[in-house]
CSV table of C-alpha atoms and ligand atoms in Angstrom, one decimal:
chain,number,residue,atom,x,y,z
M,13,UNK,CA,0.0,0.0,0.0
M,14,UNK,CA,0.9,3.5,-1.2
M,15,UNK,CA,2.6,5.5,1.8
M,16,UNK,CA,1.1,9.2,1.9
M,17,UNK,CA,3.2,11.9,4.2
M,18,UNK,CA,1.3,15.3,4.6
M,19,UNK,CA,3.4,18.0,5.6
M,20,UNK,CA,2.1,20.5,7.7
M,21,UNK,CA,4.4,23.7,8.8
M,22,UNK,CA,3.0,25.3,12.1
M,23,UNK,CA,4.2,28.7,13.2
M,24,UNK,CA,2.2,29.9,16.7
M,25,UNK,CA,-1.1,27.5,15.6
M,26,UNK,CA,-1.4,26.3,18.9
M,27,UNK,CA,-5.6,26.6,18.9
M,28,UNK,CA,-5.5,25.0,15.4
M,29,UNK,CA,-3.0,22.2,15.9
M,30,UNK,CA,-5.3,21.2,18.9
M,31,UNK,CA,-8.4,20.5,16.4
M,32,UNK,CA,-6.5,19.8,13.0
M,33,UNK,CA,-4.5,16.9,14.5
M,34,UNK,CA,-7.5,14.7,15.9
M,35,UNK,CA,-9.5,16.2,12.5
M,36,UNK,CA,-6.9,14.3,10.1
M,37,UNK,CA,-5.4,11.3,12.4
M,38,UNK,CA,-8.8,10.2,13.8
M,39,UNK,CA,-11.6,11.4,11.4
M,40,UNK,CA,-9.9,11.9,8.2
M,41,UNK,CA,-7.1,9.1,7.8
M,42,UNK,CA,-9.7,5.9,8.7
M,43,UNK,CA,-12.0,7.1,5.8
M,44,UNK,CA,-8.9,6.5,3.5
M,45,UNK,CA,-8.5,2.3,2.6
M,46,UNK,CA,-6.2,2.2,-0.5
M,47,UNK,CA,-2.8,4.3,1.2
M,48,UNK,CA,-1.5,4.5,4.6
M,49,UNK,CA,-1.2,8.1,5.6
M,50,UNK,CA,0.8,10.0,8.2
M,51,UNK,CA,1.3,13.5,9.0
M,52,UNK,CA,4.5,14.7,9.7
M,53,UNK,CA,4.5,18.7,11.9
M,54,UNK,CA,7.2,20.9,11.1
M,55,UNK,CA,7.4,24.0,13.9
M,56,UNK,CA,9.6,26.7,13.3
M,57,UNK,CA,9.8,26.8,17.1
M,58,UNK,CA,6.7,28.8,17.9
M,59,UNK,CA,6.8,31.1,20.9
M,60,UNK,CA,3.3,29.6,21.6
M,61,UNK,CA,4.8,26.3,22.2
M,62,UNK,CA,3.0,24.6,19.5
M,63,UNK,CA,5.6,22.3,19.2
M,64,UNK,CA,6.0,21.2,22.7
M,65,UNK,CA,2.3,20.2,22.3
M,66,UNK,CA,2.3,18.1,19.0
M,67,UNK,CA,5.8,16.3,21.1
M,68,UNK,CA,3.2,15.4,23.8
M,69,UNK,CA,0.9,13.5,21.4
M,70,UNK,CA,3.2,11.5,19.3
M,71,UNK,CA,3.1,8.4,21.7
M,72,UNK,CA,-0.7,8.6,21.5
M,73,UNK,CA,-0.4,8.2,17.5
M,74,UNK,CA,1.4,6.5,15.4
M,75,UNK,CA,0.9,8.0,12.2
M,76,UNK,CA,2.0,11.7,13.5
M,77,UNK,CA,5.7,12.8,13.6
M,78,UNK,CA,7.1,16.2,14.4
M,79,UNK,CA,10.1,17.9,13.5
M,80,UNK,CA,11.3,20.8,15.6
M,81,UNK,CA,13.0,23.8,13.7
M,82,UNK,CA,15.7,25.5,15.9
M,83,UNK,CA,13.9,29.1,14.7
M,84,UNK,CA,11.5,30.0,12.1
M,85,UNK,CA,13.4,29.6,9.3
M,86,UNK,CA,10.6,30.8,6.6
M,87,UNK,CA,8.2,28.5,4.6
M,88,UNK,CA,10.3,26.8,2.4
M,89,UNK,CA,13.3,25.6,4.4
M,90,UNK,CA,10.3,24.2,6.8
M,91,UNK,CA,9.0,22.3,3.7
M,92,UNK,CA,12.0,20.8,2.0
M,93,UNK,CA,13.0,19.9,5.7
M,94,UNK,CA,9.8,18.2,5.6
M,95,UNK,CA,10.1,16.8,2.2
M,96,UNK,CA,13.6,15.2,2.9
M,97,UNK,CA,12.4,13.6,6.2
M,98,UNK,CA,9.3,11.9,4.8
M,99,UNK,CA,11.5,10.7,2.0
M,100,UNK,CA,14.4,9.1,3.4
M,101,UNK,CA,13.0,8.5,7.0
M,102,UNK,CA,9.6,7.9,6.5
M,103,UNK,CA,10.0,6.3,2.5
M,104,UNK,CA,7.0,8.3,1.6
M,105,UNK,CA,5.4,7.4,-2.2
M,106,UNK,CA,3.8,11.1,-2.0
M,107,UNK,CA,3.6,14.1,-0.2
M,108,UNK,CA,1.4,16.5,0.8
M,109,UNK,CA,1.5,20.5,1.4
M,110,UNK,CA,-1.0,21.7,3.9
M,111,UNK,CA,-2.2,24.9,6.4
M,112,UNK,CA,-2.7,23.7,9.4
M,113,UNK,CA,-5.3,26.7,10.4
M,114,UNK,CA,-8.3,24.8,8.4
M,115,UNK,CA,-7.9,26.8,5.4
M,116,UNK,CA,-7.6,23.3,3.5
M,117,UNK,CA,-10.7,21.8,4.9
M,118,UNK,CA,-9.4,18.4,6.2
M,119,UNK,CA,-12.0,16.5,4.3
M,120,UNK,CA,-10.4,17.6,1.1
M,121,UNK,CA,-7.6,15.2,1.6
M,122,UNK,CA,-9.9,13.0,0.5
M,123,UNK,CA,-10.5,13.6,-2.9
M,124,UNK,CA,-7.0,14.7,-3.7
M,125,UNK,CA,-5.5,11.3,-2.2
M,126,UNK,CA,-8.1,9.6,-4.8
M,127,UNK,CA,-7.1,11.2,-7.9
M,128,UNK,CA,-3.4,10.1,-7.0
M,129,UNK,CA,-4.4,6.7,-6.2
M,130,UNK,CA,-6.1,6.5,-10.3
M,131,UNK,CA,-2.5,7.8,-11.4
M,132,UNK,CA,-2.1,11.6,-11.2
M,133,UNK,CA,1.6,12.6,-9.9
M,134,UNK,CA,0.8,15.6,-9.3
M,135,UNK,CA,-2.6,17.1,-7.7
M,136,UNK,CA,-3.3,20.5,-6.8
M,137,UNK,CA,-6.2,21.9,-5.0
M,138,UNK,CA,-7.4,24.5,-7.0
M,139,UNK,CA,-9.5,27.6,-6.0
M,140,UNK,CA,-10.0,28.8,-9.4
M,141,UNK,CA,-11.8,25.7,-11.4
M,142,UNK,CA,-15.7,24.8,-11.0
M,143,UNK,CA,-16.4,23.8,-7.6
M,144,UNK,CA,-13.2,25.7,-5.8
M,145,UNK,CA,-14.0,28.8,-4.2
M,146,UNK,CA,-12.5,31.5,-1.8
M,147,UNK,CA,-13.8,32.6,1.3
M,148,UNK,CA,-17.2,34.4,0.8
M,149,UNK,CA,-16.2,36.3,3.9
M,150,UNK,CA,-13.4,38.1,1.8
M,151,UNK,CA,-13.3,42.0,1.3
M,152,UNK,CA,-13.9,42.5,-2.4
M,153,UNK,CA,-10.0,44.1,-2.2
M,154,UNK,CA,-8.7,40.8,-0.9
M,155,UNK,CA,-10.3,38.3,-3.6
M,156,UNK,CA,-9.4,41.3,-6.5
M,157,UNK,CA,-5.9,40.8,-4.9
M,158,UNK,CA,-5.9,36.7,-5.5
M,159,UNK,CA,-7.6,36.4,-8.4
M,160,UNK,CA,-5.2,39.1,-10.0
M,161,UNK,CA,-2.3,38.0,-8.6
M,162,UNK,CA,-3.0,34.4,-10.0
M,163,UNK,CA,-4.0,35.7,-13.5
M,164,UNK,CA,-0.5,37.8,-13.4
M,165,UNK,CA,1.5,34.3,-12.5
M,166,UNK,CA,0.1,33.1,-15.6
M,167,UNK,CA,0.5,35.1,-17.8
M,168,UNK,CA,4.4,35.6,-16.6
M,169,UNK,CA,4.9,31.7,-16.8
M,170,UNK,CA,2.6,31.5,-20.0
M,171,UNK,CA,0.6,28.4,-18.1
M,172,UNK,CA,-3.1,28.6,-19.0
M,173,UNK,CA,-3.8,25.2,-18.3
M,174,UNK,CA,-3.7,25.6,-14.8
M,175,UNK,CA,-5.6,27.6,-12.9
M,176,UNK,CA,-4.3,28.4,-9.3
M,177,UNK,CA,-0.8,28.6,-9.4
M,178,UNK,CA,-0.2,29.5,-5.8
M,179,UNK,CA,-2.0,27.3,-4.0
M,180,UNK,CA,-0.6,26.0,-0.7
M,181,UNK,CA,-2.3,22.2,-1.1
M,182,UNK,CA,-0.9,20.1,-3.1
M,183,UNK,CA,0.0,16.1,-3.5
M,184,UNK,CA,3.6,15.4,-5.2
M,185,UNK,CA,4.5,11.8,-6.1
M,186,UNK,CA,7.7,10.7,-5.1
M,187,UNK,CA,9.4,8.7,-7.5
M,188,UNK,CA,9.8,10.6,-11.0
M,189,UNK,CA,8.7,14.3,-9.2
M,190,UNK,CA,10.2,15.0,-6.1
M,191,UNK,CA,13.0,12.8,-6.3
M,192,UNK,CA,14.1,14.8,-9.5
M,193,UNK,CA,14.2,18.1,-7.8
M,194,UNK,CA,17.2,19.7,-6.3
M,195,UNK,CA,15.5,20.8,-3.3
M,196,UNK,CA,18.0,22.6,-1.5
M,197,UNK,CA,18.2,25.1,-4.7
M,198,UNK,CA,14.8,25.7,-4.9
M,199,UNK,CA,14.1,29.5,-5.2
M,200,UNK,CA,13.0,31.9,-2.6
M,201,UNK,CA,13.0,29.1,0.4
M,202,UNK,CA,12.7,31.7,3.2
M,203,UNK,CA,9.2,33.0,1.4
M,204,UNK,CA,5.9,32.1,0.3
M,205,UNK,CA,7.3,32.5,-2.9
M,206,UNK,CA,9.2,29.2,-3.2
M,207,UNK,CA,5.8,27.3,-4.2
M,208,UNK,CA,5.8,29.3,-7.5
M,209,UNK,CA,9.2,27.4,-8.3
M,210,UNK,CA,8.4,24.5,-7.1
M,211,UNK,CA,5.2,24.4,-9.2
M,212,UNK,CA,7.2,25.3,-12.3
M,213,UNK,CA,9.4,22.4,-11.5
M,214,UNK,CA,6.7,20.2,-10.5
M,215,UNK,CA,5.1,20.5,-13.9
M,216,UNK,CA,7.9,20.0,-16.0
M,217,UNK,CA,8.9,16.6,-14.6
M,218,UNK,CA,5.3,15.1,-13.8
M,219,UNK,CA,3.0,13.4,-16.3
M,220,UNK,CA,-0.5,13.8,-14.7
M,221,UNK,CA,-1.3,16.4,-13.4
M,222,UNK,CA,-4.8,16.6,-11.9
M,223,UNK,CA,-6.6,19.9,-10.6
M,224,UNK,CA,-9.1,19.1,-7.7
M,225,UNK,CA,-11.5,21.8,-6.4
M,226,UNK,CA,-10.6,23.5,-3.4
M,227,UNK,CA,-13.1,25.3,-1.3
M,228,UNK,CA,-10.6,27.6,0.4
M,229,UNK,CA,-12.1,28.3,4.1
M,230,UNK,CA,-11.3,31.6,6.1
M,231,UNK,CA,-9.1,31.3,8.8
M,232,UNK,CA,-10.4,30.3,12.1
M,233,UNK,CA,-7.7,31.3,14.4
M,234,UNK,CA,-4.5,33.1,14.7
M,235,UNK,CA,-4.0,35.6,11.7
M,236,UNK,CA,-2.4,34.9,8.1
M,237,UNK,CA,1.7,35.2,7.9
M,238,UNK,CA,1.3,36.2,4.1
M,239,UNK,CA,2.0,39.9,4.0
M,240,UNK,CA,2.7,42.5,1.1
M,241,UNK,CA,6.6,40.9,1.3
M,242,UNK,CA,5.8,37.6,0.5
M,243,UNK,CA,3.3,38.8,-2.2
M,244,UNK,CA,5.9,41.3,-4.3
M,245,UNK,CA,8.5,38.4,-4.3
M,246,UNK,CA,5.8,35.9,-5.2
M,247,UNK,CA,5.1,38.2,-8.3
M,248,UNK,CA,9.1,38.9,-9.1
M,249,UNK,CA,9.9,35.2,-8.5
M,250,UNK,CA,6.8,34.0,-11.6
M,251,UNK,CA,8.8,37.0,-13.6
M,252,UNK,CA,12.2,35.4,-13.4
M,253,UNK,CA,10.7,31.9,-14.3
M,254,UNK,CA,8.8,33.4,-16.9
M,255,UNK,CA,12.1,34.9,-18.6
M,256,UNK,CA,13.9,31.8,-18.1
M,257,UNK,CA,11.3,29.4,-19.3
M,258,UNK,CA,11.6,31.6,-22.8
M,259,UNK,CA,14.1,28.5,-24.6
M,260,UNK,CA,11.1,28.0,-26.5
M,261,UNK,CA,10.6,31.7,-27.9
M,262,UNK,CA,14.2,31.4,-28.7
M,263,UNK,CA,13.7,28.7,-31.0
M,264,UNK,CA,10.9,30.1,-32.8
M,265,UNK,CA,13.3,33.6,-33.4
M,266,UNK,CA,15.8,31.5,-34.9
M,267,UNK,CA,13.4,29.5,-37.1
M,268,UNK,CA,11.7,33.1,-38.0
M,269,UNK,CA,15.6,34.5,-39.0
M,270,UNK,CA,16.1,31.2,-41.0
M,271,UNK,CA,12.8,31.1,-42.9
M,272,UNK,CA,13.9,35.2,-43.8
M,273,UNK,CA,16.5,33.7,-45.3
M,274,UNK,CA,15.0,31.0,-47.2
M,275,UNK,CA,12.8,33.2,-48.2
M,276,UNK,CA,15.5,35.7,-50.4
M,277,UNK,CA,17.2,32.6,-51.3
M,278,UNK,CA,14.5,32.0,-53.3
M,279,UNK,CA,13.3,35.4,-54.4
M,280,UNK,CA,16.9,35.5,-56.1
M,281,UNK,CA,16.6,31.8,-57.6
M,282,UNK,CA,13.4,32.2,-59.1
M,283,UNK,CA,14.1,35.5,-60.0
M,284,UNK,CA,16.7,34.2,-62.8
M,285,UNK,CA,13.5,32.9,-64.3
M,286,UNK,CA,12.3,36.0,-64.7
M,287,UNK,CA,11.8,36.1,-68.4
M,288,UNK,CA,9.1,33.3,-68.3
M,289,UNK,CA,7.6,33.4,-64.5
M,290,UNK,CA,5.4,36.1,-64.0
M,291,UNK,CA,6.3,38.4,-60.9
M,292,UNK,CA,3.5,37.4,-58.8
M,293,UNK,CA,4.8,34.1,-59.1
M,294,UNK,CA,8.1,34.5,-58.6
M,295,UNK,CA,6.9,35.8,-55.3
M,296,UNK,CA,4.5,33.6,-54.3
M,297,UNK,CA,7.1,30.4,-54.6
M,298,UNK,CA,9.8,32.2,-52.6
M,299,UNK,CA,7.5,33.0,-49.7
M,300,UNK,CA,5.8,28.7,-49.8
M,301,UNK,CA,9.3,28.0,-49.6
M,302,UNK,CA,9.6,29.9,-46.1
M,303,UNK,CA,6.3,28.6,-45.2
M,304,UNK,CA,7.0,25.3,-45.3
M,305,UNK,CA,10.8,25.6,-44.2
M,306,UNK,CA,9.2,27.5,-41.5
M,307,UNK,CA,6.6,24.5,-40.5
M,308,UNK,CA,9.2,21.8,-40.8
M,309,UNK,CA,12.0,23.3,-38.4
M,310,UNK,CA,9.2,24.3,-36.3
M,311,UNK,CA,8.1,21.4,-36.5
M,312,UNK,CA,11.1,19.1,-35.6
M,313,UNK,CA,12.7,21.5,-33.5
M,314,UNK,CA,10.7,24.3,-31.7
M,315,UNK,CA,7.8,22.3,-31.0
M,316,UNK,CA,9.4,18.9,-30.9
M,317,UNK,CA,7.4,17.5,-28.3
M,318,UNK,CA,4.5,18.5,-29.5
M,319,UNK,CA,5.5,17.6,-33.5
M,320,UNK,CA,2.7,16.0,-35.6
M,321,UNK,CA,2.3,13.1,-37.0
M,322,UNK,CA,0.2,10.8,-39.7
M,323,UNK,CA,-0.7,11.7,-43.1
M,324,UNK,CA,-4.1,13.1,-42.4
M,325,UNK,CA,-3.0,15.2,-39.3
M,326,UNK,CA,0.0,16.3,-41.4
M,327,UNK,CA,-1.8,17.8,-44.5
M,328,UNK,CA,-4.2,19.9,-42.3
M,329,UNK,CA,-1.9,20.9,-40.3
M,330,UNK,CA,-0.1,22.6,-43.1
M,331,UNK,CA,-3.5,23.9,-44.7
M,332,UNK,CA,-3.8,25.8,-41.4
M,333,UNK,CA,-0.2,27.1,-41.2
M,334,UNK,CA,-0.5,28.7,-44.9
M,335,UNK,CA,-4.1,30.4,-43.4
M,336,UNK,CA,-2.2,31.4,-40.3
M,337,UNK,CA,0.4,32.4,-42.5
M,338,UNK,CA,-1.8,34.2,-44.4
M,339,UNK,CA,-2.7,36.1,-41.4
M,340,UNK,CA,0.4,37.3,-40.3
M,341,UNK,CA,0.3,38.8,-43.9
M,342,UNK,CA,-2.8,40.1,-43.8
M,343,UNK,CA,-1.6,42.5,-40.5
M,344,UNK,CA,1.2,43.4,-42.1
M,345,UNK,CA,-0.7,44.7,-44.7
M,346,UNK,CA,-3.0,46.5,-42.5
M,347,UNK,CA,-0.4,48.0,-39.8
M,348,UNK,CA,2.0,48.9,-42.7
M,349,UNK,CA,-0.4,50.7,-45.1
M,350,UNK,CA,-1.9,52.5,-41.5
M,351,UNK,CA,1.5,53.3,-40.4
M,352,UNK,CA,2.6,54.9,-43.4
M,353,UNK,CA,-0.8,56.8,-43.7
M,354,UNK,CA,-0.3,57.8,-40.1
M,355,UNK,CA,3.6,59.0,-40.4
M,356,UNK,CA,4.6,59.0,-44.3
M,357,UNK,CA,6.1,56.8,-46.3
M,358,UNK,CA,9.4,58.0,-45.6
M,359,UNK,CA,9.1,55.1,-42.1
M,360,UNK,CA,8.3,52.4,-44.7
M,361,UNK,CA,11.1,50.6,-43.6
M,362,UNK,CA,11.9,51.9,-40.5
M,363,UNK,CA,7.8,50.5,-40.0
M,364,UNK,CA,9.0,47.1,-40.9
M,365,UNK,CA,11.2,45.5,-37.9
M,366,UNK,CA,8.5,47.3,-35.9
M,367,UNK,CA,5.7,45.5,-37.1
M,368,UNK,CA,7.4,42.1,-36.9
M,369,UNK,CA,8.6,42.4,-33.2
M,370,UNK,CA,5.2,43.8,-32.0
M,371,UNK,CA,2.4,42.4,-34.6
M,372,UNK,CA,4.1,39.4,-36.8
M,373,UNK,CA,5.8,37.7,-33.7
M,374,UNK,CA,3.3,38.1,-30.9
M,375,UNK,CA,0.6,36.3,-33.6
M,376,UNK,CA,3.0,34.0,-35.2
M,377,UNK,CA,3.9,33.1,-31.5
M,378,UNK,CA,0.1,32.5,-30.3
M,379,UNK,CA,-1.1,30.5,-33.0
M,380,UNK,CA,1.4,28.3,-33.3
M,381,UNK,CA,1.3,27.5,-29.2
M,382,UNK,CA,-2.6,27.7,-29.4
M,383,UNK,CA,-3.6,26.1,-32.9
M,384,UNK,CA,-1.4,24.8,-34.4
M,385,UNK,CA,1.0,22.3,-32.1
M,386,UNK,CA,-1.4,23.0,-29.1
M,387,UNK,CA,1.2,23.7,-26.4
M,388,UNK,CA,-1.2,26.1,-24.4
M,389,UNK,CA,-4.8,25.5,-24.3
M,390,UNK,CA,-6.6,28.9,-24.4
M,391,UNK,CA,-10.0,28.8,-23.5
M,392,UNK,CA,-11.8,31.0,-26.4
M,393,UNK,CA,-9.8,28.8,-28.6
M,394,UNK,CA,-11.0,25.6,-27.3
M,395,UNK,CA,-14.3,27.3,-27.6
M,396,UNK,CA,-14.2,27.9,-31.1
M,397,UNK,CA,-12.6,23.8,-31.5
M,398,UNK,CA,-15.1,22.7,-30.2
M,399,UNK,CA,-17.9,24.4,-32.3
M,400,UNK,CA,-16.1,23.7,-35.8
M,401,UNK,CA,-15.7,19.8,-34.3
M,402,UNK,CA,-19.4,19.8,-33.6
M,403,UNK,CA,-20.8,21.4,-36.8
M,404,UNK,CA,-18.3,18.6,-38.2
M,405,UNK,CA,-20.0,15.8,-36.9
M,406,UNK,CA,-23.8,17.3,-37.4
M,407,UNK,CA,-22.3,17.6,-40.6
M,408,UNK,CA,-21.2,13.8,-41.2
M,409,UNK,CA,-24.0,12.6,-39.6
M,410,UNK,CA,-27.1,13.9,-41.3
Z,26,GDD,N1,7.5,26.2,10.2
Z,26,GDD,C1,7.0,27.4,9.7
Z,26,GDD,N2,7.8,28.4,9.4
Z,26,GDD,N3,5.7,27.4,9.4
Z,26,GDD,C2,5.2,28.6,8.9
Z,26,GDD,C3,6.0,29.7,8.6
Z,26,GDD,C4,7.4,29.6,8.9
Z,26,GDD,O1,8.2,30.5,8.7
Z,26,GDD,N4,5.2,30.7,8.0
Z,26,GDD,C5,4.0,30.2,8.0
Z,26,GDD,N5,3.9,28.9,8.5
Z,26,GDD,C6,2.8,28.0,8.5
Z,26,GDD,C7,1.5,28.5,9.2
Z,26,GDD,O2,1.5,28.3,10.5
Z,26,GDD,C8,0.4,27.8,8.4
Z,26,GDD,O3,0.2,26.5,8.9
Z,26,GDD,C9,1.0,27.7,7.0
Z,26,GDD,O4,2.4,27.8,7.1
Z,26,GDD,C10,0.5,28.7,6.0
Z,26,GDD,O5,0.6,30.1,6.6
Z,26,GDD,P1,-0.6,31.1,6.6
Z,26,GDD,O6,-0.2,32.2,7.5
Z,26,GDD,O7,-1.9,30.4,7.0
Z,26,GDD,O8,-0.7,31.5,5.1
Z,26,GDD,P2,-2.0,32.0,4.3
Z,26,GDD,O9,-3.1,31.2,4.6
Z,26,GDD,O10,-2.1,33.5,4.4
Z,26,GDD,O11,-1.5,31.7,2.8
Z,26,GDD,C11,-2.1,30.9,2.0
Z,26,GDD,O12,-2.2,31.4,0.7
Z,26,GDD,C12,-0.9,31.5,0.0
Z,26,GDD,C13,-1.0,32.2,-1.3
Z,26,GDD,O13,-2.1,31.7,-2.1
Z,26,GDD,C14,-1.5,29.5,2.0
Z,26,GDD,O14,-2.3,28.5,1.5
Z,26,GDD,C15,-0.1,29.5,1.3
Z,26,GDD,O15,0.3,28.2,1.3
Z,26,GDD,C16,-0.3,30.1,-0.1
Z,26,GDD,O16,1.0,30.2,-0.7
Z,27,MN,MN1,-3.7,30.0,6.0
């Protein structure tokens, strides 16, 4: 049976260790057949003597195990700390992040251990997707605050397809996740801010990841440690990642510089035919021939991962590269002819580099991620996917 390790930082939760610990150990864990769960308290030595308390109770349970910090060390040294022990001393399969003021209703433990019981390696409890909520008793300031600050995260790390980002429960499988990660150098490990990385490095190395709803609960006792500090280096630590998680951006520049070659090359190769191709033409075949350079390295390289296969899946692929294609000229058009309208043609080409850092590549950029190879799935997008699929099928079947 799978071995399931929650780890619970306490700092001053005296009142709420009190209830949670009988909550989980006597209520919560027995409802649970298929793993055998423990929780494992780590105090950064509360003045409250939180810690001398949970010391008291370990002989009464078996499942409960404390480790005591010499000071408060912040929220991520407590964590790894945590992570390490329930690893190597405990041989944890997973592990859990959790409040420990009730903010993460106990019962949700529940559902979370479930979805990684049917294969998920990493869950997160998510106040953001149908059925998650935060606390009705929130100013209107406050919930602007989180759903704003979440929004920001992802747009910085360019991650639509999950939707709370900052959440503080969360299941991580052992073997292929944690055990990958570099703990010790994990970002920002004396602040909030070090779930933001280890997200970022959770996702990359897990291969189900499952969003459960969270109904995020006030806090009952005791008052919240997260303070403006801990937000502003939440926000600059998603920056940095977002920067650094731009290999793929790269990539796509260099295919765009190549395909500007290609794309001459052949403007001066079929322009030696000149006397019997018509101009249009000559055109027209130099700029395919960047198209579909532009689609295979793009293809094999940029979007590797994601790269297409099969005949059928092939040829529309490329139909809907030459539209977006198509697109990409069709702004040009536009933006150039306003431009020069707007400031004289003597910025024609001055117009030009400006148009295809600002127009060409942010739309290039999208569609390929959101149609085309279907790295990011963007809701309005999936929208429209799902209408043309459905008229499809009426289609075929009347
Ligand atoms: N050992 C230790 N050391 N524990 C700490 C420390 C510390 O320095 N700071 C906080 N804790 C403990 C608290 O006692 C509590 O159990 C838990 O960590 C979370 O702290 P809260 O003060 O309850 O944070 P919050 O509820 O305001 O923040 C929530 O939202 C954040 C942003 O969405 C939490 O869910 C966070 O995990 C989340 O990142
Ligand atoms: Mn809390």
């Amino acid at each position: 049976m799978d071995k399931i390790v929650i780890v619970m930082p306490t700092y001053n939760e005296l009142a709420n260790i009190k209830r949670m610990i009988p909550a989980l150990l006597d209520d919560v864990f027995p409802k649970i057949k298929n793993a055998q769960m423990h929780l494992l308290i780590v105090d950064g030595n509360s003045p409250d003597g939180t810690g001398q308390y949970v010391k008291k109770l370990l002989k009464g349970y078996k499942n409960l195990h404390l480790l005591l910090e010499p000071e408060k060390r912040g929220l991520g040294w407590a964590y790894i700390w945590g992570f390490r022990y329930a690893m190597e001393n405990l041989k944890a399969d997973a592990v859990i992040e959790m409040d420990s003021d009730f903010q993460h209703p106990p019962r949700f433990v529940i559902p979370m251990v479930e979805a990684y019981l049917k294969g998920a390696d990493y869950v997160i409890g998510s106040r953001y997707i149908k059925g998650g909520s935060i606390p009705k008793e929130w100013a209107i300031s406050r919930r602007i605050v989180s759903y704003f600050g979440n929004l920001f995260i992802r747009l910085a790390l360019l991650n639509f397809k999950i939707h709370d980002l900052t959440t503080g429960f969360r299941l991580t499988k052992v073997n292929g996740v944690l055990d990958k990660i570099d703990l010790e150098n994990i970002r920002e490990l004396k602040r909030f801010a070090y779930k933001v990385d280890l997200l970022y490095q959770s996702i990359k190395l897990a291969k189900n990841v499952v969003e459960i709803p969270l109904e995020f609960a006030p806090r009952t006792e005791e008052k919240s440690k997260f303070d403006a500090k801990e937000m502003i280096s939440t926000f600059k630590l998603a920056i940095i990642l977002g920067i650094l998680d731009k290999k793929r951006f790269v990539k796509f520049g260099t295919v765009g510089f190549v395909g500007y070659l290609v794309n001459a090359t052949g403007l001066w190769f079929f322009g030696r035919y000149e006397d019997f191709l018509p101009e249009p033409v000559i055109w027209a075949l130099a700029v395919e021939m960047a198209i579909i350079n532009n689609f295979l390295l793009n293809n094999f390289w940029t979007f590797r991962k994601e790269r297409i296969r099969g005949f059928h899946k092939w040829a529309l692929k490329f139909f809907q590269f030459n539209l977006t294609s198509m697109g990409a000229l069709l702004i040009q058009t536009t933006v150039g002819s306003l431009g020069v309208f707007i400031f004289g043609s003597q910025y024609r080409q001055l117009l030009l580099p400006f148009i295809i850092l600002f127009f060409i590549m942010p739309y290039n950029y999208f569609m390929y991620n959101a149609v085309i190879w279907r790295t990011w799935k963007v809701p309005f997008v999936e929208r429209i996917r799902n209408i043309i699929k459905n008229k499809n099928s009426n289609f075929l079947s009347s």
